Short mmCIF file of C-alpha atoms in Angstrom, two decimals:
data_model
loop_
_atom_site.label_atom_id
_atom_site.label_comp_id
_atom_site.label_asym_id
_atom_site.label_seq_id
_atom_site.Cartn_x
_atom_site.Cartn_y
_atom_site.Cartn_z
CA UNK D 1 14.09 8.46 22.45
CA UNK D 2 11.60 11.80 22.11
CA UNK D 3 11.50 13.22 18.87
CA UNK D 4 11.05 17.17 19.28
CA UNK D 5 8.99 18.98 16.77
CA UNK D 6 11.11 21.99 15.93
CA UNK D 7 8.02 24.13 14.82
CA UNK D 8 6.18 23.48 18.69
CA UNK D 9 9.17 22.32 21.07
CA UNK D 10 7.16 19.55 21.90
CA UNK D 11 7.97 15.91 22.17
CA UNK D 12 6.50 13.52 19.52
CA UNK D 13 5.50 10.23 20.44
CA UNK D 14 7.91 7.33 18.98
CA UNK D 15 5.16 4.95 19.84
CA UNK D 16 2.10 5.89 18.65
CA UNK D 17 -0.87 3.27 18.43
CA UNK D 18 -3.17 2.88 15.49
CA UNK D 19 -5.72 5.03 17.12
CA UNK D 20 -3.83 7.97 17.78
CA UNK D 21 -4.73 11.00 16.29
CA UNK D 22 -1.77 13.19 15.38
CA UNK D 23 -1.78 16.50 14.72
CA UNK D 24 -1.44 17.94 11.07
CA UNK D 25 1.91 19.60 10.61
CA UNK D 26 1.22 23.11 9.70
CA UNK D 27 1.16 24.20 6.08
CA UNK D 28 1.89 27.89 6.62
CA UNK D 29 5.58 27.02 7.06
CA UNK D 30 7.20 27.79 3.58
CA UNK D 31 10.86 25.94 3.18
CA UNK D 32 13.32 26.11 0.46
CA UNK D 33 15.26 23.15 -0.77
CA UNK D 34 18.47 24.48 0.85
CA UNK D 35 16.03 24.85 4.12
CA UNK D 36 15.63 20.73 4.70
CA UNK D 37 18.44 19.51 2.25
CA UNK D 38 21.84 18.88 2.60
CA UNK D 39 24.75 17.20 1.39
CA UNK D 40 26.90 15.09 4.00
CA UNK D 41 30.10 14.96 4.05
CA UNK D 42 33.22 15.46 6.95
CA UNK D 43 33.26 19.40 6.64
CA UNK D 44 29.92 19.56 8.37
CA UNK D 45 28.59 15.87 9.69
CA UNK D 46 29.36 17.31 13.22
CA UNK D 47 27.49 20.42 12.61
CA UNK D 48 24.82 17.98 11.57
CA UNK D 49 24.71 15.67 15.13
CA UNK D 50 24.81 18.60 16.62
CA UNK D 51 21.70 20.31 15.08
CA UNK D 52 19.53 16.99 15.53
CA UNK D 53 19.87 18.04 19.20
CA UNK D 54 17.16 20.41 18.34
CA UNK D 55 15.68 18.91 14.97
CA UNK D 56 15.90 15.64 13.81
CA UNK D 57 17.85 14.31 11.40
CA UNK D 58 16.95 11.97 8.20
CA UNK D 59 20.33 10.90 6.86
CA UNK D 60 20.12 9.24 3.49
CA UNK D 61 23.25 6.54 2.50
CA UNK D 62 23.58 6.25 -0.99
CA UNK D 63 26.10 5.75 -3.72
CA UNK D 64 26.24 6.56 -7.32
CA UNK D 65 26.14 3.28 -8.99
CA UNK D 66 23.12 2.39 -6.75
CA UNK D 67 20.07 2.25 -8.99
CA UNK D 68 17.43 1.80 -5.86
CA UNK D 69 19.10 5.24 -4.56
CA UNK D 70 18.39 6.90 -7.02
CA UNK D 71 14.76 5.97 -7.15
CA UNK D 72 14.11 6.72 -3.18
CA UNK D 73 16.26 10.19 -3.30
CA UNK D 74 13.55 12.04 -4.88
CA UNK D 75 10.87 10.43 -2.52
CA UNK D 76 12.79 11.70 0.05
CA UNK D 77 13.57 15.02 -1.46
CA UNK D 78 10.11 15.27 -1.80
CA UNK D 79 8.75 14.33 1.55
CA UNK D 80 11.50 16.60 3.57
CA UNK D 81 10.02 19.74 1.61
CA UNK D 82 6.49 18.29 2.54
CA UNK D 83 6.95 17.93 5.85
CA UNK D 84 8.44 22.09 6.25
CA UNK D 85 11.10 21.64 8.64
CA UNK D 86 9.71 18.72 11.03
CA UNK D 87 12.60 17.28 9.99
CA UNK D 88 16.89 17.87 7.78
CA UNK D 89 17.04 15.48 5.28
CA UNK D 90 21.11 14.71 4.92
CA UNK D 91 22.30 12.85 2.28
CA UNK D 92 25.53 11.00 2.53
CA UNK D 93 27.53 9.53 -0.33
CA UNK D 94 29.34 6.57 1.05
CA UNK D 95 31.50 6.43 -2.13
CA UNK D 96 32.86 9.54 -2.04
CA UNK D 97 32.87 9.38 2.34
CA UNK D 98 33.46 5.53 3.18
CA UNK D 99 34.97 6.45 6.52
CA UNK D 100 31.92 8.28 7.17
CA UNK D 101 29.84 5.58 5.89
CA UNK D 102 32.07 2.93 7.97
CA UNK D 103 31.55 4.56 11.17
CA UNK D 104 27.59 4.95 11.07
CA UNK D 105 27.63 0.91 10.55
CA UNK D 106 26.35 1.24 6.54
CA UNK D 107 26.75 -1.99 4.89
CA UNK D 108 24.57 -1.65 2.29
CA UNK D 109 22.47 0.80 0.26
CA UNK D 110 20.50 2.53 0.38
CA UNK D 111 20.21 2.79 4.15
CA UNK D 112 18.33 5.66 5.86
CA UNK D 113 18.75 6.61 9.48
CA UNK D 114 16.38 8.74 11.54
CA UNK D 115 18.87 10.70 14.47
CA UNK D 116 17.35 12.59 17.19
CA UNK D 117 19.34 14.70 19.80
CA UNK D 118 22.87 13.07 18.79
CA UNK D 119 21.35 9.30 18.21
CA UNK D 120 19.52 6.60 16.32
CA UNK D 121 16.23 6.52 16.56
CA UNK D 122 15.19 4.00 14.07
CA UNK D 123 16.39 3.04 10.28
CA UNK D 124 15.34 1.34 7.30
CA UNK D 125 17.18 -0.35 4.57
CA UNK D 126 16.35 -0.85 0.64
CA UNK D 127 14.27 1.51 -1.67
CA UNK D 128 10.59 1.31 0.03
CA UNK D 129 8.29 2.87 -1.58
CA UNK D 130 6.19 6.11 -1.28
CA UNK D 131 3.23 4.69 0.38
CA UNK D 132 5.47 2.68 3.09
CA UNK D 133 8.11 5.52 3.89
CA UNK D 134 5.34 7.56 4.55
CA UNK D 135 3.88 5.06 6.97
CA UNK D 136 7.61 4.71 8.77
CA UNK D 137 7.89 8.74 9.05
CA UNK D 138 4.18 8.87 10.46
CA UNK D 139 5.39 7.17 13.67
CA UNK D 140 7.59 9.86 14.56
CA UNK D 141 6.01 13.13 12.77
CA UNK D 142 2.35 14.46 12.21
CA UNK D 143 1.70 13.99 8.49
CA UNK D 144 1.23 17.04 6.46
CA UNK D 145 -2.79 18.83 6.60
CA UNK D 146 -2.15 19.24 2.80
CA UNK D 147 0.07 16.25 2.33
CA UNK D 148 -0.19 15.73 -2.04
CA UNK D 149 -1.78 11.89 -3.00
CA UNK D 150 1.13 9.15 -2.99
CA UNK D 151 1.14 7.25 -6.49
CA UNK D 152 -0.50 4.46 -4.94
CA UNK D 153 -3.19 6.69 -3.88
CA UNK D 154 -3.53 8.41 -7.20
CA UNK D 155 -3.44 4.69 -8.86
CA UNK D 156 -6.54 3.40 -6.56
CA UNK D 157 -8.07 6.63 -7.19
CA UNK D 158 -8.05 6.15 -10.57
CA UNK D 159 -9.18 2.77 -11.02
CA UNK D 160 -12.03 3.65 -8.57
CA UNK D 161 -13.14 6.40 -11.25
CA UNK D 162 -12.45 3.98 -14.13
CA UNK D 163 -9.80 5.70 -15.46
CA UNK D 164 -8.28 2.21 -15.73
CA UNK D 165 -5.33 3.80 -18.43
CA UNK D 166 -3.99 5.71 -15.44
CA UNK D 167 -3.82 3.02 -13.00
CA UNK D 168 -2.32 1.11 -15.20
CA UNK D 169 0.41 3.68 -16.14
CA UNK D 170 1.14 4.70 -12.71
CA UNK D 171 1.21 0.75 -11.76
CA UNK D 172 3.65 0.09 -14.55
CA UNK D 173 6.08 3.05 -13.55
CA UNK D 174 6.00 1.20 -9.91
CA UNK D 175 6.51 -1.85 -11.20
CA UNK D 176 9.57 -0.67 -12.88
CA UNK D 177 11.07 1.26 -9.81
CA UNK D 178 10.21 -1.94 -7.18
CA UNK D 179 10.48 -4.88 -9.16
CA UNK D 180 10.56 -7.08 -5.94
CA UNK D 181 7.61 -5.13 -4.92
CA UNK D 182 5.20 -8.15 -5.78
CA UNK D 183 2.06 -6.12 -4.42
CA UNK D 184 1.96 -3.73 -7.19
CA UNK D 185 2.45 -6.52 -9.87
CA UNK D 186 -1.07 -7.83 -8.13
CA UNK D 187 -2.17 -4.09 -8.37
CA UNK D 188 -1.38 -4.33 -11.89
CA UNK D 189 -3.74 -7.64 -12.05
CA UNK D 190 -6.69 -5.80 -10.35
CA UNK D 191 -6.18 -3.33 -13.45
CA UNK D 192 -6.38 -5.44 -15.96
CA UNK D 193 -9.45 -7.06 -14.35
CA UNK D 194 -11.00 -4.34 -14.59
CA UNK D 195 -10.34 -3.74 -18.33
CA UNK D 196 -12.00 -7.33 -19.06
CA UNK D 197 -8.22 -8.71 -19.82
CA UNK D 198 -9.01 -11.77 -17.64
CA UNK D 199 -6.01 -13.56 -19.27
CA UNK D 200 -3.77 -11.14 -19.27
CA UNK D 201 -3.96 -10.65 -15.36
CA UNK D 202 -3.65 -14.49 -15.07
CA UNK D 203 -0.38 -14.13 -16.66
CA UNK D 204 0.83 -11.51 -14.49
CA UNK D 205 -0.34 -13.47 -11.44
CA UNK D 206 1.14 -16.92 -12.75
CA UNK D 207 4.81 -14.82 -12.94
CA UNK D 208 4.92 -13.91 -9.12
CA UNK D 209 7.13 -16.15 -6.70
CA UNK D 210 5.03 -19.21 -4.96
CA UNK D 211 4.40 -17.82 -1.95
CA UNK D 212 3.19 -14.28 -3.54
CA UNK D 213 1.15 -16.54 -6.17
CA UNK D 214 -0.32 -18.24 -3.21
CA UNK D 215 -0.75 -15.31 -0.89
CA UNK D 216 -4.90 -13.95 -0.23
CA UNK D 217 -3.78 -10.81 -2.30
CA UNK D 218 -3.44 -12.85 -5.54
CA UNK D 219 -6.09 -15.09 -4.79
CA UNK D 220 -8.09 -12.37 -4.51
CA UNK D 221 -7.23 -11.50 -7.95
CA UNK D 222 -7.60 -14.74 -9.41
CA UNK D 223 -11.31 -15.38 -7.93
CA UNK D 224 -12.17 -12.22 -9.28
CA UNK D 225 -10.86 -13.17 -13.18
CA UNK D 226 -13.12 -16.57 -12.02
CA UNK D 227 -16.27 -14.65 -10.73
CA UNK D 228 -15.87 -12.28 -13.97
CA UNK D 229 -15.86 -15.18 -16.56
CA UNK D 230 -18.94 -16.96 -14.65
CA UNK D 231 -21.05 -13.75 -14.02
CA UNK D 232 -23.19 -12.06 -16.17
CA UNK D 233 -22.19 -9.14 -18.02
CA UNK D 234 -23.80 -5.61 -16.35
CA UNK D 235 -25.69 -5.72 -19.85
CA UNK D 236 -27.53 -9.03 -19.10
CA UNK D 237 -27.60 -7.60 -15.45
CA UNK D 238 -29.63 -4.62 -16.33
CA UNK D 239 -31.58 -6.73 -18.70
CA UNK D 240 -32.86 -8.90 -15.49
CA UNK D 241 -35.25 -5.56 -14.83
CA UNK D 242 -37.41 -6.36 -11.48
CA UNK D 243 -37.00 -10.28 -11.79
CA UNK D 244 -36.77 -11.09 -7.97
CA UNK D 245 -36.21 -14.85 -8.65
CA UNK D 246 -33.05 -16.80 -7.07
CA UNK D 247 -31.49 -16.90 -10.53
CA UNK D 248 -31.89 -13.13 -10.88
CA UNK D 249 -30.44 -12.76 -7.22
CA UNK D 250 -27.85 -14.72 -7.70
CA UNK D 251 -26.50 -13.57 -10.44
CA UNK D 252 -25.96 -10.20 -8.87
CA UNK D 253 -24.79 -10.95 -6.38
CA UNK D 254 -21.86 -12.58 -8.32
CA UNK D 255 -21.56 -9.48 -10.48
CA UNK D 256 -20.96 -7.58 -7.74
CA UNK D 257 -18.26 -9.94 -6.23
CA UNK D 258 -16.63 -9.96 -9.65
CA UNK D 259 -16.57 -5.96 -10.05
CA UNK D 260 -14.76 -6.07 -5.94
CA UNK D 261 -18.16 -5.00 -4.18
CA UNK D 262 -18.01 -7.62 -1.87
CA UNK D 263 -19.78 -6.33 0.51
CA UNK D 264 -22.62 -5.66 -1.54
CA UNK D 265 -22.29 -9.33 -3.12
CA UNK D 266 -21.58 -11.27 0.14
CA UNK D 267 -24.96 -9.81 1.46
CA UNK D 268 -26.63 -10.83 -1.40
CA UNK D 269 -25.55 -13.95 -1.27
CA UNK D 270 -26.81 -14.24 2.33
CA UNK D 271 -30.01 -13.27 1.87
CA UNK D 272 -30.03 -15.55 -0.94
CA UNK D 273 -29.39 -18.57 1.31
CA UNK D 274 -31.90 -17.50 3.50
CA UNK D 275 -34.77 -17.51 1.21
CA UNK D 276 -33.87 -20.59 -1.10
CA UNK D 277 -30.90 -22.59 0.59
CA UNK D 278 -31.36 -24.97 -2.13
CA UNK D 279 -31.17 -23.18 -5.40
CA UNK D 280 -28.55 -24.87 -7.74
CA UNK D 281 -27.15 -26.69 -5.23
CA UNK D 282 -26.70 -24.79 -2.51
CA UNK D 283 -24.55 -22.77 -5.14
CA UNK D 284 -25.00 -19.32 -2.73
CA UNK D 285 -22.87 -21.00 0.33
CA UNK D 286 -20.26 -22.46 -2.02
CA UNK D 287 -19.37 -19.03 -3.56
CA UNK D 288 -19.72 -17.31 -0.47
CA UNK D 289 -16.88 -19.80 0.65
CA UNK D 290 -14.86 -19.40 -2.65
CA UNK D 291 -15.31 -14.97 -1.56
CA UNK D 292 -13.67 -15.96 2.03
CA UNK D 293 -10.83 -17.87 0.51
CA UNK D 294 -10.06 -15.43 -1.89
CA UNK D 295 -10.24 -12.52 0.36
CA UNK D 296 -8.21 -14.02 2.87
CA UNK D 297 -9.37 -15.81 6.53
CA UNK D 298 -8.74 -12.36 8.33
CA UNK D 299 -9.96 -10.16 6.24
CA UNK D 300 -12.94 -8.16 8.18
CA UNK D 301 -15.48 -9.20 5.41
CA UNK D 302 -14.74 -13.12 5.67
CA UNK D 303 -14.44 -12.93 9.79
CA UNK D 304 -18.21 -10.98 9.59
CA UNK D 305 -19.63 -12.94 7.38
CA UNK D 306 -18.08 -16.32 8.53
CA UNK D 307 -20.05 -15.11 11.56
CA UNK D 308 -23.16 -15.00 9.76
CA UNK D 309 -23.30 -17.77 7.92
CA UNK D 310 -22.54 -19.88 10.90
CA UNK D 311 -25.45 -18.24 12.67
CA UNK D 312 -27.95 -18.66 10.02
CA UNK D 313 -26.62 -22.47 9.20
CA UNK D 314 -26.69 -23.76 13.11
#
């Protein structure tokens, strides 16, 4: 079913591919709260179908004694001033409107329901976070031009500056919102990585469920704590100077694995096996191998450089 932007009266796409480029929604459109939000209930839930005839609908199911509710409500709060109008966010207490509730098929909560021109369009259930609701709304609306950083975004951003406090703090706040949100508990990891707390990290990794534990995220993680114990520190690497020996390659190579450059690292470990396939072993192919595993056996870096190393080995 066509979504119709209510700014442009044109149809938006409710299957867009991963190469489509969507317009930004406009940021000269200033909303109020009382613009995009309302409150449900059987005084006006007809007035409400019959609006999404001409701008769709998000209709948020919630109840008081639902925890998860009350952490996605201000997400979605948020996003429906955001977005200026592309869309009425209406939330519906089934508590207080279980007939209501009954009829639009809620069983639990929180459930939120996109509905276009009098119907469904598409739903999801549980408290997602930021980063993923705003992945769910951007098949059906053009994000904002001036759309503000999600937390995940201000986390990575963070980290990538060093500000590893932040990360952490943001990570932690996550953490306590989406408990069953194992990625950010492997976000938290990275952190602590990153702040030399090898052990610490490994502790956080050990408490994840099996299949998380196991999962290329945390390996990831873990090869990294591994890589950071067996490299040398960026002291001793700036002591090295101009030595161009294997050693001296090497070992950068695995410093920049360890600090996440694997890019960087992976090529240097390349090269390395190129110009002394024997040094310690053939130690350059065997972490290159460990890097593949721990980044995962589709991850673009692993299926490039799987490529390469086959190329230079046969």
């Amino acid at each position: 079913m066509a979504i119709i932007d209510p700014r442009t009266g044109n149809p938006l796409s409710a299957q867009p591919t991963p190469n489509d480029d969507a317009p930004a929604a406009s940021t000269t459109a200033h909303v109020s709260r009382d613009d995009v939000i309302i409150e449900l209930d059987a005084s006006n839930i007809q007035q409400v179908l019959q609006a999404s005839m001409q701008v769709p609908v998000l209709l948020d199911c919630w109840a008081p004694w639902c925890q998860p509710c009350k952490n996605l409500m201000p997400i979605l709060e948020k996003l429906a001033l955001e977005y200026a109008g592309a869309f009425i966010l209406a939330k519906l207490d089934i508590e207080a409107n279980p007939e209501i509730g009954a009829q639009l098929g809620v069983r639990s909560v929180p459930d939120v329901k996109l509905i276009s021109q009098g119907g469904l369009v598409d739903s999801f259930q549980g408290a997602l976070p930021e980063k993923q609701i705003r992945e769910w709304l951007g098949r059906y609306f053009p994000a904002p031009a001036e759309a503000a950083p999600s937390p995940e975004e201000q986390a990575e951003s963070a980290l990538q500056a060093g500000d590893t406090a932040t990360a952490r703090a943001i990570y932690q706040e996550l953490m306590a919102q989406y408990p069953e949100h194992y990625a950010y508990q492997v976000a938290m990891a990275r952190v602590l990585v990153a702040e030399g707390r090898g052990e610490d990290a490994r502790g956080v990794l050990d408490n994840l469920p099996p299949e998380e534990r196991d999962a290329a995220p945390a390996r990831g993680v873990r090869a990294s704590i591994e890589f950071a114990e067996q490299a040398l520190s960026s002291e001793e690497i700036a002591a090295l100077g101009e030595r161009d020996d294997s050693e001296a390659r090497y070992q950068r190579a695995l410093r920049q694995v360890a600090d996440g450059d694997y890019d960087a690292g992976l090529e240097g470990l390349l090269a390395l096996m190129k110009s002394d396939r024997a040094y310690n072993e053939d130690a350059a192919r065997k972490t290159l191998l460990q890097v593949f595993d721990a980044l995962g056996a589709d991850h673009p870096l692993t299926v490039a450089y799987r490529r390469k190393l086959f190329a230079l080995m046969y």
